[in-house]
Short mmCIF file of C-alpha atoms in Angstrom, two decimals:
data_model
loop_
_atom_site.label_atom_id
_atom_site.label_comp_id
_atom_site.label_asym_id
_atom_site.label_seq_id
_atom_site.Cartn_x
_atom_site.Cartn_y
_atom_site.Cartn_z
CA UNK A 1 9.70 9.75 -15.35
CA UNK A 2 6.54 11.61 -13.34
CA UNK A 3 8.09 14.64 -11.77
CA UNK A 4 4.49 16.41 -10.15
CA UNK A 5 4.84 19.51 -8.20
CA UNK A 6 1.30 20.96 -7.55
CA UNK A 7 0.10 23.66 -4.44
CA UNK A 8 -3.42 23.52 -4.14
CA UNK A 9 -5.08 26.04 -1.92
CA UNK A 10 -8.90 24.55 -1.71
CA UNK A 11 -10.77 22.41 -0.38
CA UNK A 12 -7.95 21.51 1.32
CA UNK A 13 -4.65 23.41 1.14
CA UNK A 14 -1.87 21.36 0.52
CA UNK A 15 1.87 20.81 -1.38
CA UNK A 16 2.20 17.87 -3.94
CA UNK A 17 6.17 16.84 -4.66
CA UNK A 18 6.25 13.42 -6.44
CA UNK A 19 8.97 11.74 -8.77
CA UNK A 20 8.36 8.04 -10.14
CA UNK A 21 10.23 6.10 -12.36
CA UNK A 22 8.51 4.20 -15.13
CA UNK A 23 6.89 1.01 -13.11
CA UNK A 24 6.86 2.72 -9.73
CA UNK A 25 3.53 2.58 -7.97
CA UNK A 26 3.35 5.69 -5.33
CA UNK A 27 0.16 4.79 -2.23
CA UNK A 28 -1.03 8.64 -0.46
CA UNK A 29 -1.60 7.29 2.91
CA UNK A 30 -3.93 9.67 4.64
CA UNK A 31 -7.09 9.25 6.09
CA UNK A 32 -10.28 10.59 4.73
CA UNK A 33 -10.77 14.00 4.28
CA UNK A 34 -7.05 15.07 3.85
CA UNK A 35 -8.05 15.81 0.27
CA UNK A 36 -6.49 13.38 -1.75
CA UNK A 37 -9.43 13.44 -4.50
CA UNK A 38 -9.04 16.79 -4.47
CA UNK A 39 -5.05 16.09 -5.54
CA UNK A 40 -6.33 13.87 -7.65
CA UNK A 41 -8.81 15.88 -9.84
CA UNK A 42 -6.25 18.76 -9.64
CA UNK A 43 -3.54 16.14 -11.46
CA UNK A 44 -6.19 14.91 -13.66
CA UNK A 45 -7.12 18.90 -14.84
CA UNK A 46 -10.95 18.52 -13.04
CA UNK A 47 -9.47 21.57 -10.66
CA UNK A 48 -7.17 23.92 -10.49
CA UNK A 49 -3.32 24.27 -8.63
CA UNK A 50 -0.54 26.02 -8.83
CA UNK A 51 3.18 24.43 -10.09
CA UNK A 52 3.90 21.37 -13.23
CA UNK A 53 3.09 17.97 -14.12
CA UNK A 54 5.70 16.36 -16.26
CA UNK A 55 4.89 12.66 -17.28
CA UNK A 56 6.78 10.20 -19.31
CA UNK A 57 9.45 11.09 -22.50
CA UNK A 58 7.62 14.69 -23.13
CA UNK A 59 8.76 18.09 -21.81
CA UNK A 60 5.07 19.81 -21.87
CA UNK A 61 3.50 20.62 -18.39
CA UNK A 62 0.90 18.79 -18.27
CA UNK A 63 -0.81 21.28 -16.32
CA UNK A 64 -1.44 23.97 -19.36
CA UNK A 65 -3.10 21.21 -21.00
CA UNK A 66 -7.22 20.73 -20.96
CA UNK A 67 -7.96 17.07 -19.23
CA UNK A 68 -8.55 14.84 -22.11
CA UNK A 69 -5.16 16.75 -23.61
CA UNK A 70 -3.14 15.09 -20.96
CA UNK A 71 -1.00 12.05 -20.62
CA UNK A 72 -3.14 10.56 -18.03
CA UNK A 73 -5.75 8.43 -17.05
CA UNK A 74 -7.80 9.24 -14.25
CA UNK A 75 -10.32 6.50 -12.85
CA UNK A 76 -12.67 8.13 -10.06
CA UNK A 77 -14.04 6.85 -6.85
CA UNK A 78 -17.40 6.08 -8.43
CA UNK A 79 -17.10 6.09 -12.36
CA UNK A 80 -19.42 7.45 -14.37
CA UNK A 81 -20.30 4.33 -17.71
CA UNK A 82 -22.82 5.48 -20.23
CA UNK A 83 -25.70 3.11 -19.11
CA UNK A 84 -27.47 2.73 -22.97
CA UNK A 85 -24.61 1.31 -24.33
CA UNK A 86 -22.55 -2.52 -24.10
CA UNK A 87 -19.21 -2.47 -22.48
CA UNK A 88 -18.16 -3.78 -25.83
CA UNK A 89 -19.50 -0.98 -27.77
CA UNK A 90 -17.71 1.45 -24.57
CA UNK A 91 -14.32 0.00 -25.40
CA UNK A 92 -14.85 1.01 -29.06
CA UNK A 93 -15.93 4.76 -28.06
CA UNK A 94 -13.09 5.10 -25.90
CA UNK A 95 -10.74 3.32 -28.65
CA UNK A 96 -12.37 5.62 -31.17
CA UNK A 97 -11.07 8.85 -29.34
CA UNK A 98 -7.21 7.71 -28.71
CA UNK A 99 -4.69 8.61 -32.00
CA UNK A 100 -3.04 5.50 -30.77
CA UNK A 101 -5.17 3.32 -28.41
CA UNK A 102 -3.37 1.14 -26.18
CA UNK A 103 -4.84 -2.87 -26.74
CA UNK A 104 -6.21 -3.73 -23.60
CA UNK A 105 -7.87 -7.11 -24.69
CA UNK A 106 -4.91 -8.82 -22.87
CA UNK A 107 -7.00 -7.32 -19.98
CA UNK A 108 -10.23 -8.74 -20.23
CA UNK A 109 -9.74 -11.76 -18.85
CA UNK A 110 -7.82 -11.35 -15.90
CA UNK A 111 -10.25 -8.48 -15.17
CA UNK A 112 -12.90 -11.19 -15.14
CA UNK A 113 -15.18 -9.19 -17.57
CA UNK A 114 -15.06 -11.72 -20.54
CA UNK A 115 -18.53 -12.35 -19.84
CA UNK A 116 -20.00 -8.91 -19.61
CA UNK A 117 -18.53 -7.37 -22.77
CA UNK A 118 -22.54 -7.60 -23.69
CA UNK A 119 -23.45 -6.66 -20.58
CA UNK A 120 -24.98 -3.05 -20.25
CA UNK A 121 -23.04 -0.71 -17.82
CA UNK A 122 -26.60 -0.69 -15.46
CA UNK A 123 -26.41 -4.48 -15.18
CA UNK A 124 -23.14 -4.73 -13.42
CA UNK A 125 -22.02 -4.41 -9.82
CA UNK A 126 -20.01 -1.78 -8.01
CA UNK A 127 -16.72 -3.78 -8.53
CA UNK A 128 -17.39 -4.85 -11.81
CA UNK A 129 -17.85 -1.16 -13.00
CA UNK A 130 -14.60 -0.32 -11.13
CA UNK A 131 -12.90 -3.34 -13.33
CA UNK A 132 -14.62 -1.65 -16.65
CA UNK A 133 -13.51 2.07 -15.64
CA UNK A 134 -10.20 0.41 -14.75
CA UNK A 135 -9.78 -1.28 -18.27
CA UNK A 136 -11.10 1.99 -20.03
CA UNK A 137 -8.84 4.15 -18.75
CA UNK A 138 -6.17 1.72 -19.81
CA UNK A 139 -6.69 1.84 -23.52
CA UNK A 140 -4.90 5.93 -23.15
CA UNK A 141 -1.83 3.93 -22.81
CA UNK A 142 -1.27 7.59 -20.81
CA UNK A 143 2.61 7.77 -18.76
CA UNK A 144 0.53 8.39 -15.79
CA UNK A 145 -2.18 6.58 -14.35
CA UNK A 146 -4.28 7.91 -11.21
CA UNK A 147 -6.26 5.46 -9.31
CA UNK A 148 -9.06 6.33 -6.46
CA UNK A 149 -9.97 3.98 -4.31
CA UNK A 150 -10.02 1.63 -7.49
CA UNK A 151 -9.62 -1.83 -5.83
CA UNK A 152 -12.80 -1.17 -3.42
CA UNK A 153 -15.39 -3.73 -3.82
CA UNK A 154 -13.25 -6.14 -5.01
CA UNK A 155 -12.94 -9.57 -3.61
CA UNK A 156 -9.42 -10.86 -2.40
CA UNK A 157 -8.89 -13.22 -5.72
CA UNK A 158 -10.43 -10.46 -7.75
CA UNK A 159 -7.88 -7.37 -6.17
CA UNK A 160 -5.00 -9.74 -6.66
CA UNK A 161 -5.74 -10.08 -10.57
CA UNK A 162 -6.35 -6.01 -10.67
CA UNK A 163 -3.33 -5.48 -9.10
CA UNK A 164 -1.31 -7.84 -11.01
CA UNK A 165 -3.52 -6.30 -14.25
CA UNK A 166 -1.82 -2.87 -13.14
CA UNK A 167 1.27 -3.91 -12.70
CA UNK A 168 1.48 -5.45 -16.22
CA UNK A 169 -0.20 -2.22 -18.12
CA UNK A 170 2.67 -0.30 -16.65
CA UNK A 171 5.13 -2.45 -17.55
CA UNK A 172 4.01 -2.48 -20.82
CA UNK A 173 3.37 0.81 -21.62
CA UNK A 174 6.88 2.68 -19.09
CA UNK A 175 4.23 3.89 -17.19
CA UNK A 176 3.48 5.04 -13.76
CA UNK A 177 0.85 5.35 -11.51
CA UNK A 178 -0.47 7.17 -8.28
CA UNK A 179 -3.12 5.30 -6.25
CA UNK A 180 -5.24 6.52 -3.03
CA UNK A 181 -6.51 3.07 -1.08
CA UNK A 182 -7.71 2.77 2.87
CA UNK A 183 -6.88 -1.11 2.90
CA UNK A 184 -2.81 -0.81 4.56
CA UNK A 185 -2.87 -4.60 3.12
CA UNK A 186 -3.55 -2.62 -0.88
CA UNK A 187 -1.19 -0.53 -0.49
CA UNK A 188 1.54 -3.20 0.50
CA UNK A 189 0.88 -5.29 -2.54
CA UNK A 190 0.65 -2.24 -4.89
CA UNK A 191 2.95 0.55 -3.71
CA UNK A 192 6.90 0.84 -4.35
CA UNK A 193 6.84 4.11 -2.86
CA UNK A 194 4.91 5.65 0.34
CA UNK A 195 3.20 9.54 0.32
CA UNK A 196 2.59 10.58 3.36
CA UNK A 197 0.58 13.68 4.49
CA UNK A 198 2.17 15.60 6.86
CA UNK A 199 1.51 19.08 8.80
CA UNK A 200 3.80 22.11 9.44
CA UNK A 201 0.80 23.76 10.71
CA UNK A 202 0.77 26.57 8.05
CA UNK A 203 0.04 23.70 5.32
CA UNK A 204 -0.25 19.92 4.72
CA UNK A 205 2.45 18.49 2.62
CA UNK A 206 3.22 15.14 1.15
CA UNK A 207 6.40 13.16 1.69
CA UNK A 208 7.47 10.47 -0.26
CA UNK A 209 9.34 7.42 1.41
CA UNK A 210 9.82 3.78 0.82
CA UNK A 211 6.63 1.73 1.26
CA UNK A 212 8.02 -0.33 4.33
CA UNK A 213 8.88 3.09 6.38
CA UNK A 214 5.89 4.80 5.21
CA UNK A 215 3.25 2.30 6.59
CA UNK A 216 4.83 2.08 9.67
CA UNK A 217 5.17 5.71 9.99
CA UNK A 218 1.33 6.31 9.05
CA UNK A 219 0.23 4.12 11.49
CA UNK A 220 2.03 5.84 14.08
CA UNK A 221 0.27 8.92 13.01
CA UNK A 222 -2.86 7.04 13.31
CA UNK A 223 -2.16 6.30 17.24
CA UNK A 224 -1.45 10.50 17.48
CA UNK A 225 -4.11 11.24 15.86
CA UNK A 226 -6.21 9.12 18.41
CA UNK A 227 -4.08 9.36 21.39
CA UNK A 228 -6.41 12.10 22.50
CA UNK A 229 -9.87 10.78 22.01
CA UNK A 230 -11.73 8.03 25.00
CA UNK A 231 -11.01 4.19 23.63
CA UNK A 232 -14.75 3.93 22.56
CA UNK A 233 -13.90 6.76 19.90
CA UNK A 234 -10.86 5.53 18.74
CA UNK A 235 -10.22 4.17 15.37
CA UNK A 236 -7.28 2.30 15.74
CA UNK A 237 -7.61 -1.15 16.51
CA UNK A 238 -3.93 -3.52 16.80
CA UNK A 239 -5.53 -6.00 14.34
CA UNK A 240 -5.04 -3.32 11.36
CA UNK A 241 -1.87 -2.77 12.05
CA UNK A 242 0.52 -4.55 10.07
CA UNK A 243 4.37 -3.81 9.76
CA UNK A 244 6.61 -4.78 6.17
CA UNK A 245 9.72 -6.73 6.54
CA UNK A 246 12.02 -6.51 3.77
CA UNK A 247 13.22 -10.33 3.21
CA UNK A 248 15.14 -12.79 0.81
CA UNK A 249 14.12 -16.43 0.26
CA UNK A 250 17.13 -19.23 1.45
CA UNK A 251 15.46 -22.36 0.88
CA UNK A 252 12.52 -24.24 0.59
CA UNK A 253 11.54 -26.88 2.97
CA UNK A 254 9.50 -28.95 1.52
CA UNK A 255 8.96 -31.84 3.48
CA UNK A 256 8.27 -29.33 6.61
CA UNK A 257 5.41 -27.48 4.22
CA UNK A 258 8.50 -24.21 5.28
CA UNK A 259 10.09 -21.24 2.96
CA UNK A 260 13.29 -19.90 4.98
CA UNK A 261 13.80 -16.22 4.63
CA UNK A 262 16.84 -13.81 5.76
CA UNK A 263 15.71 -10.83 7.06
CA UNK A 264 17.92 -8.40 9.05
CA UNK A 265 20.43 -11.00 9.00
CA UNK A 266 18.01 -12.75 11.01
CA UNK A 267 16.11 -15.89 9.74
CA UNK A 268 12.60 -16.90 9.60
CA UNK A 269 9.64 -18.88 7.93
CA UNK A 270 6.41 -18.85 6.56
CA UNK A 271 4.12 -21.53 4.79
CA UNK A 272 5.69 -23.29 1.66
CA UNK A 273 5.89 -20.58 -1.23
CA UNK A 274 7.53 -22.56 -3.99
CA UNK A 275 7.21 -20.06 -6.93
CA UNK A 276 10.25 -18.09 -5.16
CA UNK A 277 12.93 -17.61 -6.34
CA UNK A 278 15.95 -17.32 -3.65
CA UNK A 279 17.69 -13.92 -3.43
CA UNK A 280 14.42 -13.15 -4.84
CA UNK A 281 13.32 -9.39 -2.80
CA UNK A 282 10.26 -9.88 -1.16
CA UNK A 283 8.05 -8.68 1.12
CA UNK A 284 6.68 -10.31 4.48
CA UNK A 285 3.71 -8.85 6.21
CA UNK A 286 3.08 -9.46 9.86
CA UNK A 287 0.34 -8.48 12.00
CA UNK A 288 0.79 -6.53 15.43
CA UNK A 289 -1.27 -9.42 17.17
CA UNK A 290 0.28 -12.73 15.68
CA UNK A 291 3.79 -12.96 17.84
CA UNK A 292 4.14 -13.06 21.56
CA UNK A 293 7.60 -11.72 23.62
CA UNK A 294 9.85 -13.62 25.61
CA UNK A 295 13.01 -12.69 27.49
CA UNK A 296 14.80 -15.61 26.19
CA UNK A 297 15.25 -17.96 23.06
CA UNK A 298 12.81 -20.93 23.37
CA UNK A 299 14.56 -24.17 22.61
CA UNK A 300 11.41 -26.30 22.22
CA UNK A 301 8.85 -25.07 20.55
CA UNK A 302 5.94 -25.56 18.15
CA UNK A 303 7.04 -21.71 17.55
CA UNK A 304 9.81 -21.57 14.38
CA UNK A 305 10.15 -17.73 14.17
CA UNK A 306 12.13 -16.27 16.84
CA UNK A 307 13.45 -12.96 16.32
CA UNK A 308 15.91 -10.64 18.91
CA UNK A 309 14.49 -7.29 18.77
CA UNK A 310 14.58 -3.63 20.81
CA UNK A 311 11.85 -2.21 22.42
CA UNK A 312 11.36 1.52 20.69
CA UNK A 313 7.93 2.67 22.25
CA UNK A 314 4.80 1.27 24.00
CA UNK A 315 1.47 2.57 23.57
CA UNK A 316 -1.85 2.19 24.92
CA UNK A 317 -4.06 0.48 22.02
CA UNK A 318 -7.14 -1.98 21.89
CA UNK A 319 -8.11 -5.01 19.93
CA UNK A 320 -11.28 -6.43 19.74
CA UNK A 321 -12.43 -5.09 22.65
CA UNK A 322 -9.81 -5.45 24.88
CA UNK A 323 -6.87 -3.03 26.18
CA UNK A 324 -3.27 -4.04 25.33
CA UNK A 325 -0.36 -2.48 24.26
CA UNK A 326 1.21 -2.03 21.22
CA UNK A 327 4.85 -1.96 20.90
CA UNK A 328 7.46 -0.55 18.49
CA UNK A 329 10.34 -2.59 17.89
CA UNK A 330 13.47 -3.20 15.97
CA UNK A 331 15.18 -6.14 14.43
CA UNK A 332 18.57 -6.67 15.46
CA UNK A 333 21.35 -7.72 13.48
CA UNK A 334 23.36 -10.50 13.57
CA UNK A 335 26.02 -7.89 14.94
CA UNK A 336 23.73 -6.73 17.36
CA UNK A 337 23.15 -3.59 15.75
CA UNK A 338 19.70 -1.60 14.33
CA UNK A 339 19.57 0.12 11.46
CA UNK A 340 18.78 4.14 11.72
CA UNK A 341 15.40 3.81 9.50
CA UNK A 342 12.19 2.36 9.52
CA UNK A 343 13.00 -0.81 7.30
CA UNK A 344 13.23 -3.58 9.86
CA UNK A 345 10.54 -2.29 12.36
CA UNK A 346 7.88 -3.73 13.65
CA UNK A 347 4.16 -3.42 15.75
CA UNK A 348 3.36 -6.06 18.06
CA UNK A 349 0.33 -5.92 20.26
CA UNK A 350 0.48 -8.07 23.64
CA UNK A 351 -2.76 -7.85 26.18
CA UNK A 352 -2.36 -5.67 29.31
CA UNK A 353 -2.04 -8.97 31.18
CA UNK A 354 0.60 -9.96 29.69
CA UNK A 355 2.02 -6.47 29.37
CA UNK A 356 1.72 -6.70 33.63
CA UNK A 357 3.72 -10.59 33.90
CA UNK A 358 6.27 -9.56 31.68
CA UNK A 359 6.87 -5.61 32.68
CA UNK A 360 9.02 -4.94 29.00
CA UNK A 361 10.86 -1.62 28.72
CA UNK A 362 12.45 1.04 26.28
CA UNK A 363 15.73 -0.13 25.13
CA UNK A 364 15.16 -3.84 26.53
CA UNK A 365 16.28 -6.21 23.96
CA UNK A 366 13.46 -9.11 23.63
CA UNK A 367 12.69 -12.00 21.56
CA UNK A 368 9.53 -11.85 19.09
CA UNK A 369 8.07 -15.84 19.36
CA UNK A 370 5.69 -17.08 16.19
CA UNK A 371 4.47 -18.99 13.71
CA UNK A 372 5.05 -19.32 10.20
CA UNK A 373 1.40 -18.51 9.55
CA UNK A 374 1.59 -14.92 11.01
CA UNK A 375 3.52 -14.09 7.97
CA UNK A 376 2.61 -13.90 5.01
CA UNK A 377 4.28 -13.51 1.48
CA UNK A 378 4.16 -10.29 -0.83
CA UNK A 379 5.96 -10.92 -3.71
CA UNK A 380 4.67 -8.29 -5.99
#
């Protein structure tokens, strides 16, 4: 178990409460310059805060402890390799220092560094030093693992193998890990658990909530946060929102290149994804701009997803350019109920023209009309 509860009054002043259980993965969603570095260094012993860090089977706070005392591995932002020596020879220094060094050879490969073990730390790109800082800090075998911005640079194929790299280390060594990423799509394939920033306006403070409700909930506070400023200043843009449907698998539909899902007690598809189980949990990730509304079912359709939802909220948002409006919706059950959370909620993003023809409102219920490519599948 982590159990972290840190105040830290510079750069940034802000209140830390975190508990993981070994294997949980816990995203900070805030934008840059809410100080999560800061946090981070503070955790790691590179600052100082006020309060405990407990990590794995011990009872010492971490936080009396010098950095390379404690039970956790920090990789930076931009790490730091000793350029005059082989990544080889840096495994074997940072081996050398452990009492019990973790084996991260397992690692190499999937890290896609068997080739650069020769390789001096000068000779290698951004995102293969990440991989190398990644891998080093691994060999700890430390309870807690912190990880800044450690998937940037990486290619899709290349994240996918870190991530799955990360989720095996833990496994392996009861271990959890705290990870700071901008990419919403990073944190949905890494995070079991959501911390989100918040403000009481005498201090920021971090709440932790499931993944699903947290990146909805962040991306609301992105639209706040912008609500204010003209459209040519705004960072929020419909195409990086994305909403996280919890779902089971029913059945695979082979011949129709279709997985069947149950979500809500709703059903729905995406493209064939044979390696699941059913009644496996999963996760399916939809884009605000990849469904359309209608007011009623359509009976003939190339669509296959149609789902009954209620309209939440509407706001003003672009896309590419152009004005639309994103809306805030929630599944309905088969008993024609919502739930009370932010599990089965969704974003979807319809032009102002169509916003005009179709004239939805609050408490309306609709139907969301797609394909099964605007989902797609997050097993992890």
């Amino acid at each position: 178990m982590t159990d972290i509860n840190l105040v830290l009054t510079a750069p940034v002043k802000q209140r830390f409460r975190c508990q993981l259980h070994p294997d949980q993965i816990g995203v900070l969603l805030a934008p840059s310059g809410a100080g999560k570095t800061s946090l981070f260094q503070a955790i790691g012993g590179l600052s100082s805060a006020e309060g405990w860090i407990k990590v794995g089977d011990g009872h010492i706070d971490q936080i009396k402890l010098r950095p390379h005392q404690r039970q956790i591995a920090y990789v930076t932002q931009a790490p730091l390799l000793f350029s005059h020596l082989t990544i080889n020879k840096l495994i074997a220094l940072v081996a050398a220092q452990q009492r019990y060094p973790a084996d991260i050879h397992w690692a190499i490969a999937p890290l896609k560094l068997q080739d650069k073990l020769e390789c001096y730390a000068h000779h290698l790109s951004g995102g293969q030093k990440q991989r190398v800082a990644l891998l080093l800090a691994m060999i700890k075998g430390a309870p807690l693992l912190l990880l800044d911005e450690a998937l940037t640079g990486q290619d899709q194929a290349t994240k996918q193998a870190c991530i799955g790299v990360i989720k095996e280390h833990l496994m392996r060594h009861q271990g959890s890990a705290l990870i700071a990423c901008h990419q919403i799509e990073d944190a949905i394939a890494l995070g079991d658990v959501a911390l989100l920033q918040c403000d009481d306006n005498q201090e920021k403070y971090w709440q932790s909530i499931p993944i699903a409700q947290g990146i909805h909930q962040y991306q609301q506070q992105l639209i706040e946060t912008n609500s204010c400023k003209e459209p040519s200043q705004s960072l929020v843009n419909a195409n990086e929102f994305l909403s996280v449907l919890h779902a089971t698998p029913l059945s695979h539909h082979r011949s129709l290149g279709l997985t069947e899902y149950r979500v809500a007690g709703q059903t729905c598809f995406t493209a064939l994804a044979p390696t699941l189980a059913c009644e496996q949990a999963v996760s399916l990730v939809l884009k605000a701009n990849r469904v359309g509304l209608s007011r009623t079912l359509q009976p003939e359709t190339s669509f296959v997803n149609q789902w009954q939802v209620i309209i939440l909220g509407q706001r003003s948002v672009g896309w590419d350019g152009e004005q639309g409006i994103l809306l805030d919706v929630a599944l309905v059950d088969t008993c024609g109920e919502t739930k009370n959370d932010n599990a089965d909620r969704l974003s979807v993003w319809i032009t102002r023209l169509s916003y005009n023809q179709l004239q939805p409102n609050i408490e309306e219920y609709w139907y969301l009309i797609g394909k099964a490519d605007a989902l797609s599948v997050n097993a992890n």
